[in-house]
Short mmCIF file of C-alpha atoms and ligand atoms in Angstrom, two decimals:
data_model
loop_
_atom_site.label_atom_id
_atom_site.label_comp_id
_atom_site.label_asym_id
_atom_site.label_seq_id
_atom_site.Cartn_x
_atom_site.Cartn_y
_atom_site.Cartn_z
CA MET K 1 -73.05 -111.13 14.33
CA ALA K 2 -70.28 -108.12 13.91
CA THR K 3 -69.89 -107.73 17.50
CA THR K 4 -67.14 -108.43 20.18
CA LYS K 5 -67.33 -111.22 22.32
CA GLN K 6 -68.13 -110.31 26.24
CA GLU K 7 -71.54 -110.18 27.56
CA PHE K 8 -71.81 -106.75 28.09
CA GLY K 9 -70.24 -103.80 26.26
CA ASN K 10 -70.74 -105.86 22.89
CA ILE K 11 -69.19 -103.20 20.14
CA ILE K 12 -71.87 -103.10 17.13
CA ASP K 13 -68.85 -102.71 14.01
CA GLY K 14 -71.03 -100.02 11.54
CA LYS K 15 -67.84 -100.77 8.86
CA VAL K 16 -67.65 -104.50 9.15
CA ILE K 17 -71.69 -104.77 9.06
CA SER K 18 -71.71 -101.68 6.16
CA SER K 19 -68.91 -103.61 4.05
CA GLN K 20 -70.73 -106.80 4.21
CA VAL K 21 -73.84 -105.09 3.08
CA ARG K 22 -72.33 -103.16 0.51
CA GLU K 23 -70.53 -106.43 -0.51
CA SER K 24 -73.81 -108.23 -1.32
CA ILE K 25 -75.24 -105.32 -3.05
CA LYS K 26 -72.50 -105.69 -5.29
CA ASN K 27 -72.84 -108.76 -6.26
CA GLU K 28 -76.57 -108.81 -6.87
CA ILE K 29 -75.47 -105.54 -9.22
CA LYS K 30 -72.84 -107.91 -10.96
CA GLU K 31 -75.91 -110.63 -11.47
CA MET K 32 -78.13 -108.19 -12.64
CA THR K 33 -75.57 -107.00 -15.10
CA GLU K 34 -74.46 -110.36 -16.40
CA LYS K 35 -77.82 -111.56 -16.91
CA GLY K 36 -78.37 -108.31 -19.28
CA LEU K 37 -79.44 -105.94 -17.11
CA ARG K 38 -78.48 -102.35 -17.28
CA ALA K 39 -76.83 -101.24 -13.94
CA PRO K 40 -78.55 -99.18 -11.22
CA CYS K 41 -78.35 -95.15 -11.77
CA LEU K 42 -78.19 -92.55 -9.41
CA VAL K 43 -78.45 -88.97 -9.89
CA VAL K 44 -76.54 -86.36 -7.24
CA ILE K 45 -77.47 -82.87 -7.85
CA LEU K 46 -74.92 -80.90 -6.10
CA VAL K 47 -75.97 -77.01 -6.48
CA GLY K 48 -73.13 -74.42 -5.50
CA ASP K 49 -69.80 -75.00 -4.05
CA ARG K 50 -70.20 -75.79 -0.45
CA LYS K 51 -66.85 -78.30 0.43
CA ASP K 52 -68.45 -80.62 2.75
CA SER K 53 -71.36 -81.08 0.30
CA GLN K 54 -68.55 -81.82 -2.38
CA THR K 55 -66.78 -84.23 -0.05
CA TYR K 56 -70.15 -85.93 0.72
CA VAL K 57 -71.27 -86.32 -3.15
CA ARG K 58 -67.46 -87.41 -3.57
CA ASN K 59 -67.65 -89.94 -1.09
CA LYS K 60 -71.48 -91.08 -2.50
CA LYS K 61 -69.73 -91.64 -6.32
CA LYS K 62 -66.84 -93.02 -5.04
CA THR K 63 -68.72 -95.91 -3.15
CA ALA K 64 -71.49 -96.22 -6.15
CA LEU K 65 -68.64 -96.64 -8.79
CA GLU K 66 -66.86 -99.58 -6.55
CA LEU K 67 -70.35 -101.36 -6.25
CA GLY K 68 -71.14 -101.06 -9.90
CA ILE K 69 -73.86 -98.29 -9.46
CA ASN K 70 -73.91 -95.63 -12.30
CA SER K 71 -73.55 -92.21 -10.73
CA ILE K 72 -74.56 -89.49 -12.45
CA ASP K 73 -73.16 -86.17 -11.19
CA LYS K 74 -74.81 -82.64 -11.55
CA THR K 75 -73.01 -80.00 -10.37
CA LEU K 76 -74.71 -76.66 -10.58
CA PRO K 77 -74.16 -72.58 -9.82
CA GLU K 78 -75.00 -71.27 -6.64
CA ASP K 79 -77.07 -68.76 -8.69
CA ILE K 80 -79.12 -71.14 -10.40
CA SER K 81 -83.06 -69.94 -9.97
CA GLU K 82 -85.41 -71.97 -7.89
CA GLN K 83 -87.48 -72.55 -11.05
CA GLU K 84 -84.53 -74.05 -13.43
CA LEU K 85 -83.47 -76.24 -10.78
CA ILE K 86 -87.30 -77.65 -10.20
CA GLU K 87 -87.12 -78.09 -14.03
CA ILE K 88 -83.54 -80.12 -13.69
CA VAL K 89 -85.58 -82.64 -10.89
CA LYS K 90 -88.80 -82.89 -12.98
CA SER K 91 -86.80 -84.00 -16.18
CA TYR K 92 -84.62 -86.65 -14.35
CA SER K 93 -88.16 -87.62 -12.68
CA ALA K 94 -89.15 -88.45 -15.95
CA ASP K 95 -86.03 -90.32 -16.85
CA PRO K 96 -86.70 -94.20 -17.07
CA GLU K 97 -83.02 -94.90 -17.14
CA ILE K 98 -82.84 -92.83 -13.38
CA ASP K 99 -83.63 -94.89 -10.66
CA GLY K 100 -82.48 -92.53 -7.71
CA ILE K 101 -82.22 -88.67 -7.35
CA LEU K 102 -80.68 -87.30 -4.47
CA VAL K 103 -80.61 -83.12 -3.93
CA GLN K 104 -77.98 -82.58 -1.79
CA LEU K 105 -78.92 -80.34 1.02
CA PRO K 106 -78.82 -77.55 1.98
CA LEU K 107 -79.31 -75.62 -0.96
CA PRO K 108 -78.74 -72.31 -1.48
CA LYS K 109 -80.98 -69.47 0.38
CA HIS K 110 -82.72 -68.32 -2.54
CA ILE K 111 -84.17 -71.89 -2.79
CA ASN K 112 -86.88 -73.61 -1.06
CA GLU K 113 -85.86 -76.93 -0.01
CA GLU K 114 -89.30 -78.57 0.42
CA THR K 115 -90.17 -77.30 -2.82
CA ILE K 116 -87.49 -78.93 -4.71
CA LEU K 117 -87.77 -81.83 -2.78
CA ASN K 118 -91.34 -82.14 -3.99
CA GLN K 119 -90.22 -82.45 -6.79
CA ILE K 120 -88.43 -85.85 -7.16
CA CYS K 121 -90.88 -88.84 -8.18
CA GLU K 122 -91.47 -90.28 -4.80
CA THR K 123 -90.55 -94.08 -6.56
CA LYS K 124 -86.83 -92.17 -7.27
CA ASP K 125 -86.63 -90.74 -3.26
CA VAL K 126 -83.52 -92.82 -2.22
CA ASP K 127 -82.81 -90.43 0.43
CA GLY K 128 -86.50 -91.37 1.86
CA PHE K 129 -87.88 -87.78 2.40
CA HIS K 130 -90.52 -87.18 0.25
CA PRO K 131 -93.45 -86.53 2.30
CA VAL K 132 -95.49 -89.13 0.78
CA ASN K 133 -92.44 -91.78 1.70
CA ILE K 134 -92.71 -90.14 5.50
CA GLY K 135 -96.57 -90.68 5.61
CA LYS K 136 -96.51 -94.05 3.94
CA LEU K 137 -93.73 -94.91 7.05
CA GLY K 138 -96.31 -93.61 9.45
CA MET K 139 -99.52 -95.52 8.36
CA ARG K 140 -100.25 -98.86 8.99
CA GLY K 141 -100.73 -101.10 6.08
CA ARG K 142 -98.70 -98.87 4.01
CA VAL K 143 -95.23 -99.28 2.36
CA ALA K 144 -92.65 -96.46 2.06
CA ASP K 145 -91.27 -96.82 -1.60
CA PHE K 146 -88.06 -95.80 0.34
CA GLN K 147 -86.75 -95.70 4.23
CA PRO K 148 -84.63 -92.83 4.61
CA CYS K 149 -81.09 -94.31 4.90
CA THR K 150 -79.62 -93.08 8.48
CA PRO K 151 -83.05 -94.92 10.16
CA LYS K 152 -82.81 -97.58 7.93
CA GLY K 153 -79.26 -98.19 8.88
CA CYS K 154 -80.08 -98.19 12.56
CA ILE K 155 -82.64 -101.27 11.89
CA GLU K 156 -80.04 -103.08 9.89
CA LEU K 157 -77.84 -102.74 12.44
CA LEU K 158 -79.99 -104.15 15.30
CA ASP K 159 -81.01 -106.47 12.72
CA ARG K 160 -77.47 -108.09 11.83
CA SER K 161 -76.61 -107.63 15.24
CA GLY K 162 -79.21 -110.51 15.97
CA ILE K 163 -81.01 -107.76 18.14
CA LYS K 164 -84.91 -108.83 18.77
CA ILE K 165 -86.73 -105.38 18.29
CA GLU K 166 -90.74 -106.43 18.46
CA GLY K 167 -91.56 -106.07 22.05
CA LYS K 168 -88.89 -103.80 23.25
CA ASN K 169 -89.60 -100.79 24.45
CA ALA K 170 -87.50 -98.54 22.59
CA VAL K 171 -86.36 -94.57 23.08
CA VAL K 172 -85.59 -92.33 20.57
CA LEU K 173 -83.93 -89.01 21.91
CA GLY K 174 -84.64 -86.45 18.73
CA ARG K 175 -87.34 -85.79 16.58
CA SER K 176 -85.83 -84.32 13.46
CA ASN K 177 -87.42 -84.97 10.32
CA ILE K 178 -83.78 -87.05 8.99
CA VAL K 179 -83.26 -89.07 11.80
CA GLY K 180 -85.48 -88.77 15.10
CA LEU K 181 -88.97 -89.15 13.49
CA PRO K 182 -88.47 -92.11 10.82
CA VAL K 183 -86.47 -94.08 13.34
CA SER K 184 -89.04 -93.73 15.85
CA LEU K 185 -91.70 -95.24 12.62
CA LEU K 186 -88.93 -97.79 11.74
CA LEU K 187 -89.37 -99.14 15.48
CA LEU K 188 -92.95 -99.07 15.86
CA ASN K 189 -93.62 -100.92 12.32
CA ARG K 190 -90.77 -103.41 14.06
CA ASN K 191 -93.38 -103.90 17.09
CA ALA K 192 -91.20 -101.89 19.31
CA THR K 193 -92.95 -100.08 22.03
CA VAL K 194 -91.51 -96.49 21.18
CA THR K 195 -90.97 -93.37 23.22
CA ILE K 196 -90.08 -90.02 21.55
CA CYS K 197 -87.89 -87.71 23.46
CA HIS K 198 -86.93 -84.05 22.29
CA SER K 199 -86.12 -81.06 24.19
CA LYS K 200 -88.87 -80.29 25.95
CA THR K 201 -89.28 -83.41 27.41
CA GLN K 202 -89.19 -83.63 31.25
CA ASP K 203 -87.03 -86.32 33.12
CA LEU K 204 -85.59 -87.22 29.97
CA LYS K 205 -82.50 -89.58 32.18
CA GLU K 206 -85.72 -91.41 33.67
CA LYS K 207 -87.10 -91.94 30.27
CA CYS K 208 -83.91 -93.13 28.86
CA ARG K 209 -83.38 -95.68 31.54
CA GLU K 210 -86.56 -97.26 30.94
CA ALA K 211 -85.28 -98.29 27.09
CA ASP K 212 -84.45 -101.43 26.27
CA ILE K 213 -83.03 -99.95 22.70
CA LEU K 214 -81.68 -96.07 22.84
CA VAL K 215 -81.30 -94.43 19.53
CA VAL K 216 -79.77 -90.92 20.34
CA ALA K 217 -80.02 -88.28 17.65
CA ILE K 218 -79.51 -85.33 19.36
CA GLY K 219 -76.32 -83.16 18.27
CA GLN K 220 -75.28 -82.58 21.66
CA ALA K 221 -71.88 -84.23 22.25
CA LYS K 222 -71.44 -87.08 24.91
CA LEU K 223 -74.53 -85.95 26.61
CA VAL K 224 -75.73 -89.46 27.46
CA LYS K 225 -73.76 -91.07 30.32
CA LYS K 226 -74.03 -94.50 31.87
CA ASP K 227 -76.30 -93.28 34.62
CA TRP K 228 -78.79 -92.89 31.70
CA ILE K 229 -79.29 -96.38 30.41
CA LYS K 230 -80.44 -99.35 31.78
CA GLN K 231 -78.22 -102.01 32.80
CA GLY K 232 -77.85 -104.44 29.60
CA ALA K 233 -79.82 -101.77 26.90
CA VAL K 234 -78.46 -101.61 23.26
CA VAL K 235 -77.73 -97.56 22.33
CA ILE K 236 -77.37 -96.81 19.34
CA ASP K 237 -75.58 -93.56 18.71
CA VAL K 238 -76.35 -91.37 15.61
CA GLY K 239 -74.68 -88.37 16.54
CA MET K 240 -71.60 -86.45 14.94
CA ASN K 241 -70.27 -84.08 16.86
CA THR K 242 -66.69 -82.73 17.74
CA ASP K 243 -65.46 -82.63 21.33
CA GLU K 244 -63.28 -80.53 23.58
CA ASN K 245 -60.33 -82.06 21.53
CA GLY K 246 -61.70 -81.47 17.97
CA LYS K 247 -62.05 -84.98 17.39
CA LEU K 248 -65.39 -86.77 16.24
CA CYS K 249 -67.39 -88.52 18.76
CA GLY K 250 -71.44 -89.01 19.29
CA ASP K 251 -74.19 -87.73 21.94
CA VAL K 252 -73.45 -90.72 24.18
CA ASP K 253 -69.86 -90.69 26.35
CA PHE K 254 -69.17 -94.34 24.67
CA ASN K 255 -66.47 -94.87 27.41
CA ASP K 256 -68.81 -94.39 30.43
CA CYS K 257 -71.41 -96.29 28.64
CA LYS K 258 -69.62 -99.50 27.17
CA GLU K 259 -70.20 -101.50 30.28
CA THR K 260 -73.39 -101.05 31.48
CA ALA K 261 -74.95 -101.34 27.54
CA SER K 262 -75.17 -104.75 26.40
CA TYR K 263 -74.37 -103.37 22.75
CA ILE K 264 -73.47 -99.99 21.52
CA THR K 265 -72.68 -98.21 18.25
CA PRO K 266 -69.18 -96.37 18.74
CA VAL K 267 -68.49 -93.38 17.12
CA PRO K 268 -66.65 -92.93 14.47
CA GLY K 269 -67.43 -96.46 13.01
CA GLY K 270 -70.79 -97.13 14.11
CA VAL K 271 -74.27 -95.58 12.48
CA GLY K 272 -72.07 -93.17 10.35
CA PRO K 273 -70.96 -95.66 7.57
CA MET K 274 -74.47 -97.29 7.32
CA THR K 275 -76.09 -94.10 5.80
CA ILE K 276 -74.06 -94.32 2.13
CA ALA K 277 -74.76 -98.28 2.11
CA MET K 278 -78.50 -97.92 2.52
CA LEU K 279 -78.40 -95.41 -0.10
CA MET K 280 -76.82 -97.77 -2.35
CA LYS K 281 -79.52 -100.40 -1.30
CA ASN K 282 -82.21 -97.80 -1.83
CA THR K 283 -81.14 -97.62 -5.24
CA LEU K 284 -80.34 -100.90 -6.08
CA GLU K 285 -83.98 -101.62 -4.91
CA SER K 286 -85.69 -98.86 -7.01
CA ALA K 287 -83.61 -100.63 -10.06
CA LYS K 288 -84.57 -104.03 -8.96
CA LYS K 289 -88.30 -102.70 -8.91
CA LYS K 290 -88.27 -101.17 -12.54
CA LEU K 291 -86.20 -103.82 -14.20
CA LEU K 292 -87.20 -107.13 -12.56
CA LYS K 293 -90.91 -106.88 -12.55
P1 LIG U 301 -81.61 -82.03 14.47
O1 LIG U 301 -82.25 -81.44 13.45
O2 LIG U 301 -81.00 -80.86 15.04
O3 LIG U 301 -82.46 -82.50 15.48
C1 LIG U 301 -82.06 -82.68 16.96
C2 LIG U 301 -82.92 -83.05 17.66
O4 LIG U 301 -82.60 -83.39 18.72
C3 LIG U 301 -84.33 -82.45 17.79
O5 LIG U 301 -85.44 -83.17 17.71
C4 LIG U 301 -84.04 -81.97 19.49
O6 LIG U 301 -85.27 -81.28 19.91
C5 LIG U 301 -83.46 -82.76 20.19
N1 LIG U 301 -82.55 -82.45 21.24
C6 LIG U 301 -81.84 -81.40 21.04
N2 LIG U 301 -81.07 -80.99 22.28
C7 LIG U 301 -81.77 -81.98 23.05
C8 LIG U 301 -81.54 -82.05 24.20
N3 LIG U 301 -80.32 -81.76 24.96
N4 LIG U 301 -82.33 -83.36 25.23
C9 LIG U 301 -83.28 -83.80 24.35
N5 LIG U 301 -83.72 -83.30 23.09
C10 LIG U 301 -82.67 -82.83 22.26
O7 LIG U 301 -80.53 -82.99 14.49
P2 LIG U 301 -80.55 -84.58 13.30
O8 LIG U 301 -80.22 -83.82 11.99
O9 LIG U 301 -81.41 -85.16 13.73
O10 LIG U 301 -79.14 -85.19 13.93
C11 LIG U 301 -78.75 -85.11 15.09
C12 LIG U 301 -77.03 -85.68 15.38
O11 LIG U 301 -76.93 -86.98 14.13
C13 LIG U 301 -76.17 -85.17 14.98
O12 LIG U 301 -75.07 -85.23 15.59
C14 LIG U 301 -75.91 -85.36 13.37
O13 LIG U 301 -74.71 -84.78 13.04
C15 LIG U 301 -75.98 -86.53 13.54
N6 LIG U 301 -76.52 -87.37 11.92
C16 LIG U 301 -75.68 -88.10 11.72
C17 LIG U 301 -75.79 -88.90 10.63
C18 LIG U 301 -74.90 -90.44 10.21
O14 LIG U 301 -75.24 -90.32 9.16
N7 LIG U 301 -74.28 -90.92 11.23
C19 LIG U 301 -76.96 -88.61 10.01
C20 LIG U 301 -77.62 -87.27 10.39
C21 LIG U 301 -77.54 -86.86 11.30
P3 LIG U 301 -86.62 -80.30 19.32
O15 LIG U 301 -87.22 -81.09 18.28
O16 LIG U 301 -87.39 -80.07 20.65
O17 LIG U 301 -85.76 -79.32 18.83
#
């Protein structure tokens, strides 16, 4: 359990947990390649020269290399046409040597993101954003090929901290396609009773106070205070914002809430490091499905 030892205010350390996940991925890949199987292969497509996107892509490539994942960077000019990009994504989708395809968002304005993401074969959708994979998350008895990385990282943090999900009241703040909605579905699949809140929710604070597990993904710096949470609740903060001093902070006021929560994730060092680790895990799982049939 990667937490500090107190009854309340246990910090769920995403840096420690993500490094444990990365280590086990690295070991599995080593075993695969020692048996003569090829390494998993991830293609990262970057269109244009946005500095923030370049940084994300560089970090993904660095992690992939550390773990033994073959990473192909496909950097394309800002003015590439939608049709040209469609053809490139389709060709990677058809290539049996490729296990995962990631298109770095946002795309330039003249390209429709939905059209492009729909071209990724759902069995290589390691980001987990394909509508078929999201749809399967919401249907009983179906198994999505991949779960979106940040929501999957939230569940991994709970599991690896020994926190039981089944039967708990889970409240999710936020309903975005990339975090709020899929994390709600993952919690539901684990038999939590889930309430999803958003900007039009009435009595938000009271709803949050009902949570045994509160997941916050709204993009509002330090909005959630200690009087929003029940004594002993588990608080997972997905938010990444800058505070009044320009420092990275979450959607939860960590210092205010840490004594009231039984477990809480810090920002930075909580959910953030899990996202890339889960991308690598999805890529490995994709390769295993093909290579270890
Ligand atoms: P988003 O697409 O902007 O969605 C925000 C959601 O929060 C929406 O559902 C919105 O409601 C709701 N919301 C906004 N303000 C609210 C308020 N005052 N009260 C209640 N609900 C409110 O954001 P996102 O992409 O899900 O990201 C959320 C946060 O997570 C951001 O800080 C982002 O940077 C961070 N993030 C972190 C990671 C990571 O790896 N750690 C990954 C992704 C995102 P409506 O639907 O009604 O508009």
